[in-house]
Amino acid sequence: MSDRTTHYCDYAATAPLRPEAREAALMAMALGGNPSSIHGAGRKARALVEDSRDAIATAVGASSREVIFTSGGTEACNLMLLGAVNAVASKSTRPPVVFMSALEHDAVAAAAEMAGMEVQTIPALASGMIDFAWLQTVLAGWDAEARGTPIVALMLANNETGVIQPVRAAADAAHAAGGVVAVDAVQALGKTQVHLGVLGADYIAVSGHKVGGPMGVGALIVRDDAPFAPRQFGGGQERGARSGTENVAGIAGFAAALKASNKELPALATLAAKRDELEGRLRQQGDAVVFGADAPRLPGITCFGREGFAASTQVMALDLAGVMVSAGAACSSGKVRSSKTLGAMGVDAALVGCAIRASFGWASTDEDFNAVADVWLTAANRIRPRALNAA
Ligand code: PLP
């Protein structure tokens, strides 16, 4: 999506479609056929869906029957949370308790709210990581029979800062307390290892468009022995776990994109080095702040800002110069909202409204990184320091 005059630096919102994904999706669309039909065209579509399922399962260390295709990351996160809550609630006398990190994306947070169960918030630290000690202490004394099964919802990587969360440790603590762990890996997929066994997760939600696949397709991985209740009913597709005719073209494109992005995992250190170099340049502006920089992070994402330089003004200044980035968690309808993540990290409210996110990936060039630094530094240097403004 970048060319000689524009620089697309918003991969965390959506990554450009990979050529492999486009080709696979077009091929699937040309094929036609409903994968539930038993005639020849249907069987071909079914084969494509199942091959794609196998590829996605292999990429995340799951078995094919553990993969449920959805309409994207939001549906996967909703289904994960509500599917776990409803299944646990129907099997036990006490309702489950959801432990949700303060950093979760609304796809998880709003679903937890809708579930109507007790929700305990896992606080975040200034580093951008959750306060794991808090979770460990609460779960160590947890009596699941008396207080309800704990369902821990923890994202693998944050969508604003890219900070990677201690999912394995949280999963061990949840399991020791008789609970389960639900992981939103939408941002992490293709950018760090996402593996059911390594993470110790019971559920993993992923999305196609963040890895260069088509938008509107995702998957929920549900470990074989994890409690799960479906939420969408009809034709019984996805082994009854999610009714609805599969998005064959989307699924084929998603699988092709994930195969390509997983091949690039070893090369991501280069992307991280370019991101670090960019942050080094931004810091030449004395008041620039980079959020989450001291924690382990995804390689292609940076969240930064400068007090007194409103996020919307920064985004516009960059956009005028053809550089496309996001303000806050700009997942929804162009709204610029105050960042929930930075708020949870305890960042000063005046600075929260001045944070933007630039994110990079498979097609990013050195020119993209340089354009962010050049344009931002020029614009930021035009903003007078606070002390001068006050004078
Ligand atoms: N979870 C996280 C962490 C995200 O960043 C996003 C989207 O940005 C989602 C869930 C929702 O994914 P989708 O856009 O595929 O609905």
Short mmCIF file of C-alpha atoms and ligand atoms in Angstrom, two decimals:
data_model
loop_
_atom_site.label_atom_id
_atom_site.label_comp_id
_atom_site.label_asym_id
_atom_site.label_seq_id
_atom_site.Cartn_x
_atom_site.Cartn_y
_atom_site.Cartn_z
CA MET A 1 0.00 0.00 0.00
CA SER A 2 3.05 2.25 0.13
CA ASP A 3 4.31 3.76 -3.11
CA ARG A 4 6.65 6.58 -4.06
CA THR A 5 4.50 9.24 -2.40
CA THR A 6 2.63 7.38 0.32
CA HIS A 7 3.84 5.31 3.26
CA TYR A 8 1.47 2.80 4.82
CA CYS A 9 2.56 2.38 8.44
CA ASP A 10 -0.57 0.97 10.03
CA TYR A 11 -0.08 -2.81 9.88
CA ALA A 12 -1.60 -3.27 13.35
CA ALA A 13 -4.88 -1.93 11.94
CA THR A 14 -4.61 -4.13 8.87
CA ALA A 15 -1.68 -5.47 6.90
CA PRO A 16 -1.59 -5.13 3.11
CA LEU A 17 -2.93 -8.21 1.36
CA ARG A 18 -0.10 -10.59 0.49
CA PRO A 19 0.10 -11.71 -3.14
CA GLU A 20 -0.06 -15.36 -2.03
CA ALA A 21 -3.29 -14.60 -0.14
CA ARG A 22 -4.83 -12.72 -3.06
CA GLU A 23 -4.03 -15.57 -5.41
CA ALA A 24 -5.44 -18.21 -3.06
CA ALA A 25 -8.62 -16.19 -2.43
CA LEU A 26 -9.19 -15.52 -6.14
CA MET A 27 -8.64 -19.16 -6.92
CA ALA A 28 -11.22 -20.13 -4.27
CA MET A 29 -13.73 -17.61 -5.61
CA ALA A 30 -13.31 -18.94 -9.12
CA LEU A 31 -13.91 -22.44 -7.79
CA GLY A 32 -17.36 -21.68 -6.35
CA GLY A 33 -19.29 -24.43 -4.60
CA ASN A 34 -20.61 -24.65 -1.07
CA PRO A 35 -18.31 -26.76 1.11
CA SER A 36 -21.39 -28.45 2.63
CA SER A 37 -22.63 -29.66 -0.78
CA ILE A 38 -21.82 -33.23 -1.61
CA HIS A 39 -21.41 -32.79 -5.38
CA GLY A 40 -18.10 -32.26 -7.10
CA ALA A 41 -17.97 -28.46 -6.73
CA GLY A 42 -18.87 -28.74 -3.06
CA ARG A 43 -16.20 -31.38 -2.48
CA LYS A 44 -13.56 -29.15 -4.05
CA ALA A 45 -14.58 -26.25 -1.80
CA ARG A 46 -14.55 -28.57 1.22
CA ALA A 47 -11.06 -29.78 0.33
CA LEU A 48 -9.85 -26.19 0.17
CA VAL A 49 -11.37 -25.37 3.56
CA GLU A 50 -9.87 -28.49 5.13
CA ASP A 51 -6.42 -27.94 3.59
CA SER A 52 -6.53 -24.40 4.94
CA ARG A 53 -7.63 -25.65 8.34
CA ASP A 54 -4.71 -28.10 8.37
CA ALA A 55 -2.28 -25.29 7.50
CA ILE A 56 -3.60 -23.00 10.22
CA ALA A 57 -3.65 -25.82 12.78
CA THR A 58 -0.04 -26.72 11.96
CA ALA A 59 1.03 -23.07 12.25
CA VAL A 60 -0.39 -22.77 15.77
CA GLY A 61 0.49 -26.26 17.03
CA ALA A 62 -3.12 -27.43 17.15
CA SER A 63 -4.91 -30.33 15.56
CA SER A 64 -7.27 -29.54 12.69
CA ARG A 65 -10.39 -30.39 14.70
CA GLU A 66 -9.40 -27.70 17.21
CA VAL A 67 -9.74 -24.92 14.59
CA ILE A 68 -13.10 -23.12 14.21
CA PHE A 69 -13.33 -20.58 11.40
CA THR A 70 -15.04 -17.28 12.22
CA SER A 71 -15.76 -13.96 10.53
CA GLY A 72 -12.64 -12.35 12.04
CA GLY A 73 -10.81 -11.57 15.25
CA THR A 74 -13.75 -9.92 16.97
CA GLU A 75 -16.01 -12.89 16.47
CA ALA A 76 -13.22 -15.25 17.53
CA CYS A 77 -12.66 -13.24 20.75
CA ASN A 78 -16.39 -13.05 21.50
CA LEU A 79 -16.87 -16.74 20.84
CA MET A 80 -13.82 -17.58 22.96
CA LEU A 81 -15.01 -15.64 25.99
CA LEU A 82 -18.72 -16.42 25.79
CA GLY A 83 -18.15 -19.99 24.62
CA ALA A 84 -15.96 -20.66 27.65
CA VAL A 85 -18.16 -18.81 30.14
CA ASN A 86 -21.37 -20.47 28.98
CA ALA A 87 -19.86 -23.95 28.94
CA VAL A 88 -18.40 -23.58 32.43
CA ALA A 89 -21.59 -22.00 33.78
CA SER A 90 -23.74 -24.84 32.44
CA LYS A 91 -21.60 -27.50 34.09
CA SER A 92 -21.06 -26.12 37.56
CA THR A 93 -23.19 -24.91 40.42
CA ARG A 94 -21.18 -21.72 40.84
CA PRO A 95 -20.83 -19.20 37.98
CA PRO A 96 -17.29 -18.74 36.64
CA VAL A 97 -15.22 -15.66 37.46
CA VAL A 98 -13.53 -13.86 34.56
CA PHE A 99 -10.06 -12.47 35.24
CA MET A 100 -9.44 -10.03 32.45
CA SER A 101 -6.40 -7.87 31.96
CA ALA A 102 -6.92 -4.11 31.94
CA LEU A 103 -5.22 -4.13 28.53
CA GLU A 104 -7.68 -6.30 26.61
CA HIS A 105 -9.08 -5.21 23.27
CA ASP A 106 -12.80 -4.37 23.29
CA ALA A 107 -13.49 -7.59 21.37
CA VAL A 108 -12.68 -9.39 24.63
CA ALA A 109 -13.59 -6.70 27.16
CA ALA A 110 -17.08 -6.05 25.78
CA ALA A 111 -17.76 -9.79 25.54
CA ALA A 112 -16.72 -10.22 29.18
CA GLU A 113 -19.13 -7.48 30.12
CA MET A 114 -21.93 -9.11 28.11
CA ALA A 115 -21.29 -12.45 29.79
CA GLY A 116 -22.86 -11.03 32.94
CA MET A 117 -20.38 -12.79 35.25
CA GLU A 118 -18.13 -11.36 37.93
CA VAL A 119 -15.13 -9.76 36.21
CA GLN A 120 -11.91 -9.10 38.12
CA THR A 121 -9.46 -6.80 36.38
CA ILE A 122 -5.80 -7.83 36.25
CA PRO A 123 -3.98 -4.51 36.65
CA ALA A 124 -1.27 -3.34 34.28
CA LEU A 125 2.18 -2.04 35.18
CA ALA A 126 3.85 1.09 33.83
CA SER A 127 5.94 -1.19 31.60
CA GLY A 128 2.85 -2.18 29.62
CA MET A 129 2.84 -5.71 31.01
CA ILE A 130 0.16 -7.06 33.33
CA ASP A 131 0.82 -7.21 37.04
CA PHE A 132 1.45 -10.94 37.00
CA ALA A 133 2.28 -11.00 40.72
CA TRP A 134 -1.27 -9.77 41.40
CA LEU A 135 -2.78 -12.57 39.32
CA GLN A 136 -0.50 -15.18 40.85
CA THR A 137 -1.37 -14.13 44.38
CA VAL A 138 -5.13 -14.11 43.76
CA LEU A 139 -5.10 -17.45 41.95
CA ALA A 140 -2.78 -19.14 44.46
CA GLY A 141 -5.46 -19.01 47.11
CA TRP A 142 -8.37 -19.65 44.74
CA ASP A 143 -10.93 -22.31 45.62
CA ALA A 144 -12.69 -22.99 42.29
CA GLU A 145 -15.40 -25.14 43.93
CA ALA A 146 -16.35 -22.46 46.40
CA ARG A 147 -15.76 -19.36 44.30
CA GLY A 148 -16.23 -20.45 40.69
CA THR A 149 -13.93 -21.57 37.88
CA PRO A 150 -11.47 -18.82 36.95
CA ILE A 151 -11.45 -17.93 33.25
CA VAL A 152 -8.34 -15.86 32.59
CA ALA A 153 -8.49 -13.63 29.49
CA LEU A 154 -5.08 -12.34 28.53
CA MET A 155 -3.91 -11.04 25.16
CA LEU A 156 -0.57 -12.30 23.87
CA ALA A 157 0.45 -8.91 22.48
CA ASN A 158 -1.15 -5.53 22.96
CA ASN A 159 -2.59 -3.77 19.92
CA GLU A 160 -1.36 -0.32 20.91
CA THR A 161 2.11 -0.88 22.35
CA GLY A 162 2.91 -4.35 21.02
CA VAL A 163 3.96 -5.40 24.54
CA ILE A 164 4.01 -9.18 24.92
CA GLN A 165 2.24 -10.59 27.98
CA PRO A 166 3.33 -13.53 30.17
CA VAL A 167 0.67 -15.88 28.84
CA ARG A 168 2.48 -19.12 29.70
CA ALA A 169 2.88 -18.13 33.35
CA ALA A 170 -0.75 -16.96 33.51
CA ALA A 171 -1.89 -20.25 31.97
CA ASP A 172 0.06 -22.26 34.55
CA ALA A 173 -1.43 -20.19 37.38
CA ALA A 174 -4.95 -20.52 35.94
CA HIS A 175 -4.65 -24.27 35.50
CA ALA A 176 -3.29 -24.76 39.01
CA ALA A 177 -6.39 -22.93 40.27
CA GLY A 178 -8.69 -25.23 38.26
CA GLY A 179 -9.32 -22.65 35.55
CA VAL A 180 -8.71 -22.02 31.87
CA VAL A 181 -6.92 -19.35 29.86
CA ALA A 182 -8.29 -17.55 26.80
CA VAL A 183 -5.73 -15.79 24.64
CA ASP A 184 -6.37 -13.01 22.13
CA ALA A 185 -3.44 -13.55 19.76
CA VAL A 186 -4.85 -11.36 16.98
CA GLN A 187 -1.88 -8.98 16.99
CA ALA A 188 0.72 -11.61 17.88
CA LEU A 189 0.03 -14.08 15.07
CA GLY A 190 2.79 -14.10 12.51
CA LYS A 191 4.93 -11.72 14.57
CA THR A 192 5.95 -13.96 17.43
CA GLN A 193 5.43 -17.63 18.14
CA VAL A 194 1.75 -18.49 18.67
CA HIS A 195 1.60 -22.13 19.68
CA LEU A 196 -1.15 -23.80 21.69
CA GLY A 197 1.19 -26.10 23.60
CA VAL A 198 3.98 -23.59 24.20
CA LEU A 199 1.52 -20.98 25.49
CA GLY A 200 -0.39 -23.57 27.53
CA ALA A 201 -3.57 -21.89 26.25
CA ASP A 202 -7.03 -23.42 26.19
CA TYR A 203 -8.34 -20.98 23.56
CA ILE A 204 -6.59 -18.79 21.02
CA ALA A 205 -8.30 -16.15 18.86
CA VAL A 206 -6.64 -15.08 15.59
CA SER A 207 -7.53 -12.95 12.58
CA GLY A 208 -6.62 -13.15 8.89
CA HIS A 209 -6.08 -9.51 7.97
CA LYS A 210 -3.39 -8.84 10.55
CA VAL A 211 -1.06 -11.30 8.79
CA GLY A 212 -1.74 -10.10 5.26
CA GLY A 213 -4.79 -12.25 4.61
CA PRO A 214 -8.23 -10.93 3.66
CA MET A 215 -10.36 -8.97 6.15
CA GLY A 216 -13.42 -10.63 7.62
CA VAL A 217 -11.98 -14.05 8.38
CA GLY A 218 -10.47 -15.42 11.56
CA ALA A 219 -10.30 -18.51 13.68
CA LEU A 220 -10.79 -19.65 17.22
CA ILE A 221 -8.60 -22.50 18.40
CA VAL A 222 -10.26 -24.49 21.17
CA ARG A 223 -8.16 -27.16 22.84
CA ASP A 224 -9.83 -30.55 22.63
CA ASP A 225 -10.54 -30.83 26.32
CA ALA A 226 -11.48 -27.18 26.96
CA PRO A 227 -15.08 -26.37 27.92
CA PHE A 228 -16.86 -24.77 24.99
CA ALA A 229 -20.47 -23.94 24.08
CA PRO A 230 -21.37 -22.68 20.59
CA ARG A 231 -23.18 -19.37 20.17
CA GLN A 232 -24.29 -19.41 16.57
CA PHE A 233 -26.80 -21.99 15.41
CA GLY A 234 -28.11 -23.19 12.08
CA GLY A 235 -26.60 -25.59 9.60
CA GLY A 236 -24.11 -27.10 12.06
CA GLN A 237 -20.97 -26.13 10.13
CA GLU A 238 -17.59 -26.21 11.89
CA ARG A 239 -18.64 -29.44 13.63
CA GLY A 240 -21.53 -27.59 15.21
CA ALA A 241 -19.23 -25.06 16.88
CA ARG A 242 -20.10 -22.17 14.55
CA SER A 243 -22.96 -22.53 12.11
CA GLY A 244 -22.85 -20.57 8.86
CA THR A 245 -21.48 -21.26 5.39
CA GLU A 246 -17.72 -20.86 5.53
CA ASN A 247 -15.99 -17.90 3.87
CA VAL A 248 -14.06 -20.20 1.55
CA ALA A 249 -12.09 -17.48 -0.25
CA GLY A 250 -11.25 -15.74 3.02
CA ILE A 251 -10.18 -18.98 4.63
CA ALA A 252 -7.95 -19.92 1.69
CA GLY A 253 -6.41 -16.44 1.72
CA PHE A 254 -5.87 -16.54 5.48
CA ALA A 255 -4.07 -19.89 5.30
CA ALA A 256 -1.82 -18.69 2.46
CA ALA A 257 -0.98 -15.49 4.34
CA LEU A 258 -0.20 -17.32 7.57
CA LYS A 259 2.09 -19.78 5.80
CA ALA A 260 3.97 -16.85 4.27
CA SER A 261 4.17 -14.86 7.49
CA ASN A 262 5.34 -17.80 9.58
CA LYS A 263 8.21 -18.30 7.14
CA GLU A 264 9.28 -14.73 7.94
CA LEU A 265 9.40 -15.23 11.73
CA PRO A 266 13.19 -15.72 11.79
CA ALA A 267 13.68 -12.43 9.90
CA LEU A 268 11.64 -10.32 12.31
CA ALA A 269 14.74 -9.25 14.23
CA THR A 270 15.52 -6.97 11.28
CA LEU A 271 12.10 -5.34 11.59
CA ALA A 272 12.69 -4.82 15.33
CA ALA A 273 16.07 -3.24 14.60
CA LYS A 274 14.47 -0.80 12.15
CA ARG A 275 11.76 0.03 14.67
CA ASP A 276 14.43 0.66 17.35
CA GLU A 277 16.32 2.88 14.94
CA LEU A 278 13.14 4.83 14.23
CA GLU A 279 12.53 5.29 17.96
CA GLY A 280 16.11 6.49 18.36
CA ARG A 281 15.42 9.17 15.77
CA LEU A 282 12.10 10.18 17.36
CA ARG A 283 13.87 10.61 20.68
CA GLN A 284 16.03 13.29 19.07
CA GLN A 285 12.99 15.42 19.79
CA GLY A 286 13.74 15.90 23.46
CA ASP A 287 10.14 15.54 24.71
CA ALA A 288 9.29 12.40 22.73
CA VAL A 289 8.13 9.44 24.78
CA VAL A 290 8.01 5.82 23.57
CA PHE A 291 5.51 3.66 25.44
CA GLY A 292 6.26 0.07 26.43
CA ALA A 293 9.85 0.34 25.19
CA ASP A 294 11.33 -1.49 28.19
CA ALA A 295 9.11 -4.56 27.88
CA PRO A 296 9.32 -7.40 25.36
CA ARG A 297 7.43 -6.20 22.29
CA LEU A 298 6.32 -7.30 18.86
CA PRO A 299 8.95 -6.25 16.34
CA GLY A 300 6.97 -4.00 14.01
CA ILE A 301 5.06 -1.69 16.32
CA THR A 302 5.83 1.52 18.15
CA CYS A 303 3.61 3.74 20.27
CA PHE A 304 4.98 7.18 20.91
CA GLY A 305 4.02 10.79 21.43
CA ARG A 306 4.82 14.14 22.81
CA GLU A 307 2.90 16.14 25.37
CA GLY A 308 1.15 19.15 23.85
CA PHE A 309 1.02 17.58 20.37
CA ALA A 310 -2.49 16.10 20.10
CA ALA A 311 -2.67 12.63 18.59
CA SER A 312 -5.23 13.73 16.00
CA THR A 313 -2.94 16.60 14.92
CA GLN A 314 -0.01 14.22 14.60
CA VAL A 315 -2.02 11.75 12.52
CA MET A 316 -3.23 14.57 10.25
CA ALA A 317 0.25 16.07 9.87
CA LEU A 318 1.60 12.67 8.88
CA ASP A 319 -1.35 11.94 6.60
CA LEU A 320 -0.90 15.24 4.77
CA ALA A 321 2.58 14.07 3.96
CA GLY A 322 1.26 10.68 2.82
CA VAL A 323 2.29 8.78 5.96
CA MET A 324 -0.49 6.62 7.38
CA VAL A 325 -0.47 5.78 11.10
CA SER A 326 -3.10 5.44 13.87
CA ALA A 327 -4.08 7.40 16.93
CA GLY A 328 -4.80 5.25 19.96
CA ALA A 329 -6.65 2.02 19.31
CA ALA A 330 -8.14 3.15 16.04
CA CYS A 331 -9.95 -0.10 15.35
CA SER A 332 -13.38 1.43 15.17
CA SER A 333 -14.98 3.77 12.64
CA GLY A 334 -12.30 6.43 12.49
CA LYS A 335 -12.89 7.47 16.08
CA VAL A 336 -9.91 8.84 17.98
CA ARG A 337 -10.53 7.72 21.52
CA SER A 338 -8.43 8.02 24.58
CA SER A 339 -6.11 5.04 24.81
CA LYS A 340 -7.31 2.40 27.23
CA THR A 341 -3.92 0.71 27.24
CA LEU A 342 -1.94 3.81 28.15
CA GLY A 343 -4.53 4.74 30.76
CA ALA A 344 -4.13 1.30 32.36
CA MET A 345 -0.34 1.76 32.31
CA GLY A 346 -0.81 4.89 34.42
CA VAL A 347 0.35 7.31 31.71
CA ASP A 348 -0.57 10.90 32.53
CA ALA A 349 -3.93 11.87 30.93
CA ALA A 350 -2.34 14.85 29.16
CA LEU A 351 0.12 12.53 27.45
CA VAL A 352 -2.40 9.77 26.68
CA GLY A 353 -4.17 12.07 24.20
CA CYS A 354 -0.85 12.70 22.48
CA ALA A 355 0.12 9.13 21.64
CA ILE A 356 0.11 7.59 18.19
CA ARG A 357 0.99 4.17 16.82
CA ALA A 358 3.08 3.35 13.78
CA SER A 359 3.26 -0.28 12.74
CA PHE A 360 5.17 -2.11 10.06
CA GLY A 361 5.32 -5.53 8.46
CA TRP A 362 5.95 -7.70 5.47
CA ALA A 363 6.07 -5.00 2.80
CA SER A 364 7.52 -2.13 4.84
CA THR A 365 10.55 -0.41 3.37
CA ASP A 366 13.33 1.72 4.85
CA GLU A 367 11.58 4.70 3.22
CA ASP A 368 8.45 3.99 5.29
CA PHE A 369 10.43 4.06 8.55
CA ASN A 370 12.32 7.18 7.47
CA ALA A 371 9.14 8.97 6.40
CA VAL A 372 7.59 8.51 9.87
CA ALA A 373 10.69 9.92 11.54
CA ASP A 374 11.23 12.79 9.07
CA VAL A 375 7.65 14.03 8.99
CA TRP A 376 7.03 13.57 12.71
CA LEU A 377 10.24 15.33 13.75
CA THR A 378 9.50 18.27 11.47
CA ALA A 379 5.96 18.59 12.83
CA ALA A 380 6.96 18.02 16.48
CA ASN A 381 9.70 20.60 16.30
CA ARG A 382 7.09 23.16 15.23
CA ILE A 383 5.19 22.62 18.49
CA ARG A 384 6.48 24.95 21.16
CA PRO A 385 7.59 23.32 24.39
CA ARG A 386 5.09 23.49 27.24
CA ALA A 387 7.12 25.98 29.22
CA LEU A 388 7.11 28.40 26.27
CA ASN A 389 3.39 27.91 25.71
CA ALA A 390 2.75 28.77 29.33
CA ALA A 391 4.90 31.89 29.16
N1 PLP B 1 -7.96 -8.25 19.22
C1 PLP B 1 -6.96 -7.40 19.01
C2 PLP B 1 -5.80 -7.39 19.95
C3 PLP B 1 -6.98 -6.54 17.90
O1 PLP B 1 -5.97 -5.69 17.69
C4 PLP B 1 -8.09 -6.59 17.02
C5 PLP B 1 -8.18 -5.66 15.87
O2 PLP B 1 -7.44 -4.73 15.75
C6 PLP B 1 -9.12 -7.52 17.28
C7 PLP B 1 -9.02 -8.32 18.39
C8 PLP B 1 -10.31 -7.64 16.36
O3 PLP B 1 -9.92 -8.26 15.15
P1 PLP B 1 -10.76 -8.05 13.79
O4 PLP B 1 -10.36 -6.72 13.25
O5 PLP B 1 -10.32 -9.17 12.90
O6 PLP B 1 -12.20 -8.14 14.14
#
